[in-house]
PDB file of N, CA and C in Angstrom:
ATOM      1  N   MET A   3       0.848  -1.166   0.000  1.00 52.00           N
ATOM      2  CA  MET A   3       0.000   0.000   0.000  1.00 52.00           C
ATOM      3  C   MET A   3       0.899   1.235   0.000  1.00 52.00           C
ATOM      4  N   PRO A   4       0.706   2.133  -0.927  1.00 54.00           N
ATOM      5  CA  PRO A   4       1.555   3.321  -0.988  1.00 54.00           C
ATOM      6  C   PRO A   4       1.260   4.282   0.162  1.00 54.00           C
ATOM      7  N   PHE A   5       2.281   5.003   0.530  1.00 57.00           N
ATOM      8  CA  PHE A   5       2.148   5.984   1.606  1.00 57.00           C
ATOM      9  C   PHE A   5       1.382   7.199   1.111  1.00 57.00           C
ATOM     10  N   CYS A   6       0.375   7.599   1.829  1.00 59.00           N
ATOM     11  CA  CYS A   6      -0.417   8.784   1.486  1.00 59.00           C
ATOM     12  C   CYS A   6       0.094   9.952   2.334  1.00 59.00           C
ATOM     13  N   PRO A   7       0.623  11.006   1.719  1.00 61.00           N
ATOM     14  CA  PRO A   7       1.184  12.110   2.501  1.00 61.00           C
ATOM     15  C   PRO A   7       0.158  12.851   3.353  1.00 61.00           C
ATOM     16  N   CYS A   8      -1.119  12.685   3.043  1.00 65.00           N
ATOM     17  CA  CYS A   8      -2.139  13.384   3.830  1.00 65.00           C
ATOM     18  C   CYS A   8      -2.427  12.680   5.154  1.00 65.00           C
ATOM     19  N   ARG A   9      -2.018  11.434   5.290  1.00 63.00           N
ATOM     20  CA  ARG A   9      -2.227  10.691   6.537  1.00 63.00           C
ATOM     21  C   ARG A   9      -0.909  10.109   6.994  1.00 63.00           C
ATOM     22  N   PRO A  10      -0.429  10.531   8.140  1.00 65.00           N
ATOM     23  CA  PRO A  10       0.853   9.993   8.606  1.00 65.00           C
ATOM     24  C   PRO A  10       0.726   8.521   8.991  1.00 65.00           C
ATOM     25  N   ARG A  11       1.782   7.800   8.777  1.00 69.00           N
ATOM     26  CA  ARG A  11       1.802   6.402   9.216  1.00 69.00           C
ATOM     27  C   ARG A  11       1.887   6.359  10.729  1.00 69.00           C
ATOM     28  N   ARG A  12       1.314   5.357  11.278  1.00 72.00           N
ATOM     29  CA  ARG A  12       1.368   5.185  12.729  1.00 72.00           C
ATOM     30  C   ARG A  12       2.007   3.830  13.019  1.00 72.00           C
ATOM     31  N   GLU A  13       2.878   3.848  13.996  1.00 77.00           N
ATOM     32  CA  GLU A  13       3.540   2.616  14.394  1.00 77.00           C
ATOM     33  C   GLU A  13       3.265   2.369  15.863  1.00 77.00           C
ATOM     34  N   ARG A  14       3.232   1.129  16.210  1.00 79.00           N
ATOM     35  CA  ARG A  14       3.120   0.753  17.613  1.00 79.00           C
ATOM     36  C   ARG A  14       4.480   0.255  18.059  1.00 79.00           C
ATOM     37  N   ASN A  15       4.991   0.907  19.060  1.00 80.00           N
ATOM     38  CA  ASN A  15       6.281   0.515  19.612  1.00 80.00           C
ATOM     39  C   ASN A  15       6.075   0.096  21.053  1.00 80.00           C
ATOM     40  N   PHE A  16       6.691  -0.990  21.408  1.00 82.00           N
ATOM     41  CA  PHE A  16       6.601  -1.496  22.763  1.00 82.00           C
ATOM     42  C   PHE A  16       7.998  -1.543  23.354  1.00 82.00           C
ATOM     43  N   LEU A  17       8.098  -1.157  24.597  1.00 80.00           N
ATOM     44  CA  LEU A  17       9.367  -1.164  25.295  1.00 80.00           C
ATOM     45  C   LEU A  17       9.187  -2.008  26.550  1.00 80.00           C
ATOM     46  N   TYR A  18       9.943  -3.065  26.648  1.00 87.00           N
ATOM     47  CA  TYR A  18       9.851  -3.952  27.798  1.00 87.00           C
ATOM     48  C   TYR A  18      11.045  -3.700  28.703  1.00 87.00           C
ATOM     49  N   LEU A  19      10.772  -3.413  29.961  1.00 86.00           N
ATOM     50  CA  LEU A  19      11.815  -3.098  30.920  1.00 86.00           C
ATOM     51  C   LEU A  19      11.792  -4.094  32.066  1.00 86.00           C
ATOM     52  N   GLY A  20      12.967  -4.348  32.603  1.00 92.00           N
ATOM     53  CA  GLY A  20      13.064  -5.150  33.810  1.00 92.00           C
ATOM     54  C   GLY A  20      12.699  -4.292  35.013  1.00 92.00           C
ATOM     55  N   GLY A  21      12.597  -4.900  36.168  1.00 91.00           N
ATOM     56  CA  GLY A  21      12.196  -4.191  37.379  1.00 91.00           C
ATOM     57  C   GLY A  21      13.084  -3.019  37.728  1.00 91.00           C
ATOM     58  N   GLN A  22      14.396  -3.219  37.669  1.00 94.00           N
ATOM     59  CA  GLN A  22      15.334  -2.151  38.016  1.00 94.00           C
ATOM     60  C   GLN A  22      15.255  -1.013  36.993  1.00 94.00           C
ATOM     61  N   GLU A  23      15.204  -1.364  35.712  1.00 94.00           N
ATOM     62  CA  GLU A  23      15.098  -0.340  34.667  1.00 94.00           C
ATOM     63  C   GLU A  23      13.785   0.435  34.805  1.00 94.00           C
ATOM     64  N   TYR A  24      12.727  -0.275  35.116  1.00 93.00           N
ATOM     65  CA  TYR A  24      11.425   0.372  35.295  1.00 93.00           C
ATOM     66  C   TYR A  24      11.499   1.402  36.417  1.00 93.00           C
ATOM     67  N   ASP A  25      12.118   1.018  37.531  1.00 94.00           N
ATOM     68  CA  ASP A  25      12.266   1.933  38.663  1.00 94.00           C
ATOM     69  C   ASP A  25      13.109   3.149  38.294  1.00 94.00           C
ATOM     70  N   GLU A  26      14.194   2.920  37.538  1.00 95.00           N
ATOM     71  CA  GLU A  26      15.065   4.023  37.126  1.00 95.00           C
ATOM     72  C   GLU A  26      14.315   5.009  36.237  1.00 95.00           C
ATOM     73  N   TYR A  27      13.585   4.488  35.254  1.00 93.00           N
ATOM     74  CA  TYR A  27      12.829   5.369  34.364  1.00 93.00           C
ATOM     75  C   TYR A  27      11.692   6.057  35.104  1.00 93.00           C
ATOM     76  N   SER A  28      11.097   5.372  36.051  1.00 94.00           N
ATOM     77  CA  SER A  28      10.047   5.973  36.862  1.00 94.00           C
ATOM     78  C   SER A  28      10.587   7.196  37.601  1.00 94.00           C
ATOM     79  N   ASP A  29      11.782   7.068  38.167  1.00 95.00           N
ATOM     80  CA  ASP A  29      12.409   8.193  38.863  1.00 95.00           C
ATOM     81  C   ASP A  29      12.721   9.338  37.905  1.00 95.00           C
ATOM     82  N   ILE A  30      13.206   9.010  36.714  1.00 96.00           N
ATOM     83  CA  ILE A  30      13.525  10.032  35.711  1.00 96.00           C
ATOM     84  C   ILE A  30      12.270  10.809  35.333  1.00 96.00           C
ATOM     85  N   PHE A  31      11.179  10.090  35.059  1.00 92.00           N
ATOM     86  CA  PHE A  31       9.937  10.754  34.671  1.00 92.00           C
ATOM     87  C   PHE A  31       9.347  11.561  35.825  1.00 92.00           C
ATOM     88  N   GLU A  32       9.477  11.055  37.030  1.00 91.00           N
ATOM     89  CA  GLU A  32       8.989  11.787  38.205  1.00 91.00           C
ATOM     90  C   GLU A  32       9.760  13.096  38.369  1.00 91.00           C
ATOM     91  N   ASP A  33      11.083  13.040  38.211  1.00 93.00           N
ATOM     92  CA  ASP A  33      11.903  14.253  38.300  1.00 93.00           C
ATOM     93  C   ASP A  33      11.515  15.254  37.215  1.00 93.00           C
ATOM     94  N   LYS A  34      11.296  14.773  36.007  1.00 93.00           N
ATOM     95  CA  LYS A  34      10.916  15.652  34.898  1.00 93.00           C
ATOM     96  C   LYS A  34       9.548  16.282  35.158  1.00 93.00           C
ATOM     97  N   GLU A  35       8.634  15.501  35.704  1.00 90.00           N
ATOM     98  CA  GLU A  35       7.309  16.027  36.049  1.00 90.00           C
ATOM     99  C   GLU A  35       7.439  17.179  37.038  1.00 90.00           C
ATOM    100  N   HIS A  36       8.252  16.999  38.074  1.00 90.00           N
ATOM    101  CA  HIS A  36       8.429  18.046  39.080  1.00 90.00           C
ATOM    102  C   HIS A  36       9.126  19.266  38.483  1.00 90.00           C
ATOM    103  N   GLU A  37      10.059  19.030  37.574  1.00 92.00           N
ATOM    104  CA  GLU A  37      10.755  20.127  36.900  1.00 92.00           C
ATOM    105  C   GLU A  37       9.773  20.966  36.071  1.00 92.00           C
ATOM    106  N   LEU A  38       8.873  20.291  35.363  1.00 89.00           N
ATOM    107  CA  LEU A  38       7.942  20.989  34.476  1.00 89.00           C
ATOM    108  C   LEU A  38       6.746  21.594  35.203  1.00 89.00           C
ATOM    109  N   PHE A  39       6.225  20.890  36.211  1.00 86.00           N
ATOM    110  CA  PHE A  39       4.954  21.277  36.817  1.00 86.00           C
ATOM    111  C   PHE A  39       5.038  21.613  38.300  1.00 86.00           C
ATOM    112  N   GLY A  40       6.210  21.560  38.894  1.00 89.00           N
ATOM    113  CA  GLY A  40       6.359  21.876  40.304  1.00 89.00           C
ATOM    114  C   GLY A  40       6.247  20.642  41.182  1.00 89.00           C
ATOM    115  N   PRO A  41       6.434  20.829  42.498  1.00 88.00           N
ATOM    116  CA  PRO A  41       6.475  19.688  43.422  1.00 88.00           C
ATOM    117  C   PRO A  41       5.175  18.893  43.507  1.00 88.00           C
ATOM    118  N   ARG A  42       4.035  19.552  43.254  1.00 87.00           N
ATOM    119  CA  ARG A  42       2.748  18.838  43.258  1.00 87.00           C
ATOM    120  C   ARG A  42       2.256  18.645  41.835  1.00 87.00           C
ATOM    121  N   GLY A  43       3.165  18.494  40.900  1.00 83.00           N
ATOM    122  CA  GLY A  43       2.880  18.443  39.477  1.00 83.00           C
ATOM    123  C   GLY A  43       1.580  17.786  39.080  1.00 83.00           C
ATOM    124  N   PHE A  44       1.544  16.477  39.099  1.00 86.00           N
ATOM    125  CA  PHE A  44       0.377  15.728  38.646  1.00 86.00           C
ATOM    126  C   PHE A  44      -0.845  16.054  39.489  1.00 86.00           C
ATOM    127  N   GLU A  45      -0.660  16.063  40.802  1.00 90.00           N
ATOM    128  CA  GLU A  45      -1.778  16.312  41.706  1.00 90.00           C
ATOM    129  C   GLU A  45      -2.382  17.694  41.460  1.00 90.00           C
ATOM    130  N   GLU A  46      -1.530  18.694  41.221  1.00 90.00           N
ATOM    131  CA  GLU A  46      -2.018  20.050  40.974  1.00 90.00           C
ATOM    132  C   GLU A  46      -2.832  20.112  39.686  1.00 90.00           C
ATOM    133  N   ILE A  47      -2.361  19.446  38.639  1.00 89.00           N
ATOM    134  CA  ILE A  47      -3.087  19.428  37.366  1.00 89.00           C
ATOM    135  C   ILE A  47      -4.442  18.734  37.545  1.00 89.00           C
ATOM    136  N   VAL A  48      -4.462  17.621  38.271  1.00 93.00           N
ATOM    137  CA  VAL A  48      -5.718  16.906  38.521  1.00 93.00           C
ATOM    138  C   VAL A  48      -6.691  17.802  39.288  1.00 93.00           C
ATOM    139  N   ASP A  49      -6.189  18.531  40.283  1.00 95.00           N
ATOM    140  CA  ASP A  49      -7.047  19.452  41.037  1.00 95.00           C
ATOM    141  C   ASP A  49      -7.615  20.547  40.133  1.00 95.00           C
ATOM    142  N   GLN A  50      -6.784  21.080  39.239  1.00 94.00           N
ATOM    143  CA  GLN A  50      -7.241  22.127  38.322  1.00 94.00           C
ATOM    144  C   GLN A  50      -8.335  21.606  37.387  1.00 94.00           C
ATOM    145  N   VAL A  51      -8.140  20.395  36.875  1.00 95.00           N
ATOM    146  CA  VAL A  51      -9.143  19.799  35.983  1.00 95.00           C
ATOM    147  C   VAL A  51     -10.442  19.552  36.749  1.00 95.00           C
ATOM    148  N   ALA A  52     -10.337  19.049  37.972  1.00 95.00           N
ATOM    149  CA  ALA A  52     -11.533  18.802  38.787  1.00 95.00           C
ATOM    150  C   ALA A  52     -12.293  20.098  39.037  1.00 95.00           C
ATOM    151  N   ASN A  53     -11.578  21.171  39.347  1.00 97.00           N
ATOM    152  CA  ASN A  53     -12.239  22.464  39.579  1.00 97.00           C
ATOM    153  C   ASN A  53     -12.903  22.979  38.310  1.00 97.00           C
ATOM    154  N   LEU A  54     -12.263  22.788  37.183  1.00 97.00           N
ATOM    155  CA  LEU A  54     -12.847  23.198  35.904  1.00 97.00           C
ATOM    156  C   LEU A  54     -14.109  22.392  35.603  1.00 97.00           C
ATOM    157  N   GLU A  55     -14.046  21.073  35.840  1.00 95.00           N
ATOM    158  CA  GLU A  55     -15.223  20.224  35.622  1.00 95.00           C
ATOM    159  C   GLU A  55     -16.375  20.645  36.533  1.00 95.00           C
ATOM    160  N   LYS A  56     -16.065  20.982  37.781  1.00 95.00           N
ATOM    161  CA  LYS A  56     -17.110  21.445  38.709  1.00 95.00           C
ATOM    162  C   LYS A  56     -17.730  22.743  38.208  1.00 95.00           C
ATOM    163  N   ALA A  57     -16.890  23.669  37.744  1.00 96.00           N
ATOM    164  CA  ALA A  57     -17.391  24.956  37.247  1.00 96.00           C
ATOM    165  C   ALA A  57     -18.285  24.777  36.022  1.00 96.00           C
ATOM    166  N   LEU A  58     -17.982  23.774  35.199  1.00 95.00           N
ATOM    167  CA  LEU A  58     -18.767  23.516  33.990  1.00 95.00           C
ATOM    168  C   LEU A  58     -19.969  22.612  34.241  1.00 95.00           C
ATOM    169  N   GLY A  59     -20.065  22.077  35.470  1.00 92.00           N
ATOM    170  CA  GLY A  59     -21.188  21.207  35.806  1.00 92.00           C
ATOM    171  C   GLY A  59     -21.078  19.812  35.223  1.00 92.00           C
ATOM    172  N   ILE A  60     -19.863  19.367  34.950  1.00 92.00           N
ATOM    173  CA  ILE A  60     -19.681  18.024  34.375  1.00 92.00           C
ATOM    174  C   ILE A  60     -18.856  17.129  35.295  1.00 92.00           C
ATOM    175  N   TYR A  61     -18.780  17.485  36.566  1.00 89.00           N
ATOM    176  CA  TYR A  61     -17.936  16.759  37.508  1.00 89.00           C
ATOM    177  C   TYR A  61     -18.513  15.398  37.881  1.00 89.00           C
ATOM    178  N   ASP A  62     -19.822  15.329  38.031  1.00 90.00           N
ATOM    179  CA  ASP A  62     -20.487  14.099  38.474  1.00 90.00           C
ATOM    180  C   ASP A  62     -20.782  13.205  37.271  1.00 90.00           C
ATOM    181  N   LEU A  63     -19.972  12.170  37.088  1.00 85.00           N
ATOM    182  CA  LEU A  63     -20.129  11.290  35.929  1.00 85.00           C
ATOM    183  C   LEU A  63     -21.441  10.515  35.944  1.00 85.00           C
ATOM    184  N   SER A  64     -22.046  10.357  37.107  1.00 88.00           N
ATOM    185  CA  SER A  64     -23.291   9.579  37.168  1.00 88.00           C
ATOM    186  C   SER A  64     -24.420  10.245  36.380  1.00 88.00           C
ATOM    187  N   GLN A  65     -24.305  11.541  36.133  1.00 87.00           N
ATOM    188  CA  GLN A  65     -25.343  12.209  35.343  1.00 87.00           C
ATOM    189  C   GLN A  65     -25.250  11.854  33.864  1.00 87.00           C
ATOM    190  N   PHE A  66     -24.131  11.269  33.446  1.00 84.00           N
ATOM    191  CA  PHE A  66     -23.935  10.908  32.042  1.00 84.00           C
ATOM    192  C   PHE A  66     -23.975   9.402  31.793  1.00 84.00           C
ATOM    193  N   THR A  67     -24.008   8.618  32.865  1.00 85.00           N
ATOM    194  CA  THR A  67     -23.977   7.161  32.717  1.00 85.00           C
ATOM    195  C   THR A  67     -25.215   6.548  33.363  1.00 85.00           C
ATOM    196  N   PRO A  68     -25.683   5.445  32.805  1.00 80.00           N
ATOM    197  CA  PRO A  68     -26.879   4.799  33.369  1.00 80.00           C
ATOM    198  C   PRO A  68     -26.599   4.125  34.701  1.00 80.00           C
TER     199      PRO A  68
END
């Protein structure tokens, strides 16, 4: 099948890590998160999204699900 320039090809890449490597990369990503978003990085973003959802009236998922 020829490549269509209007649609980029997508590849699935999998990376398998051992326990020690997983821990090392986890620490690297955690440090990067704190560098980019501050000491409460992920938690702060989650709080901001929750407050936005509350302000928009879409916080309670039970109103959208049976």
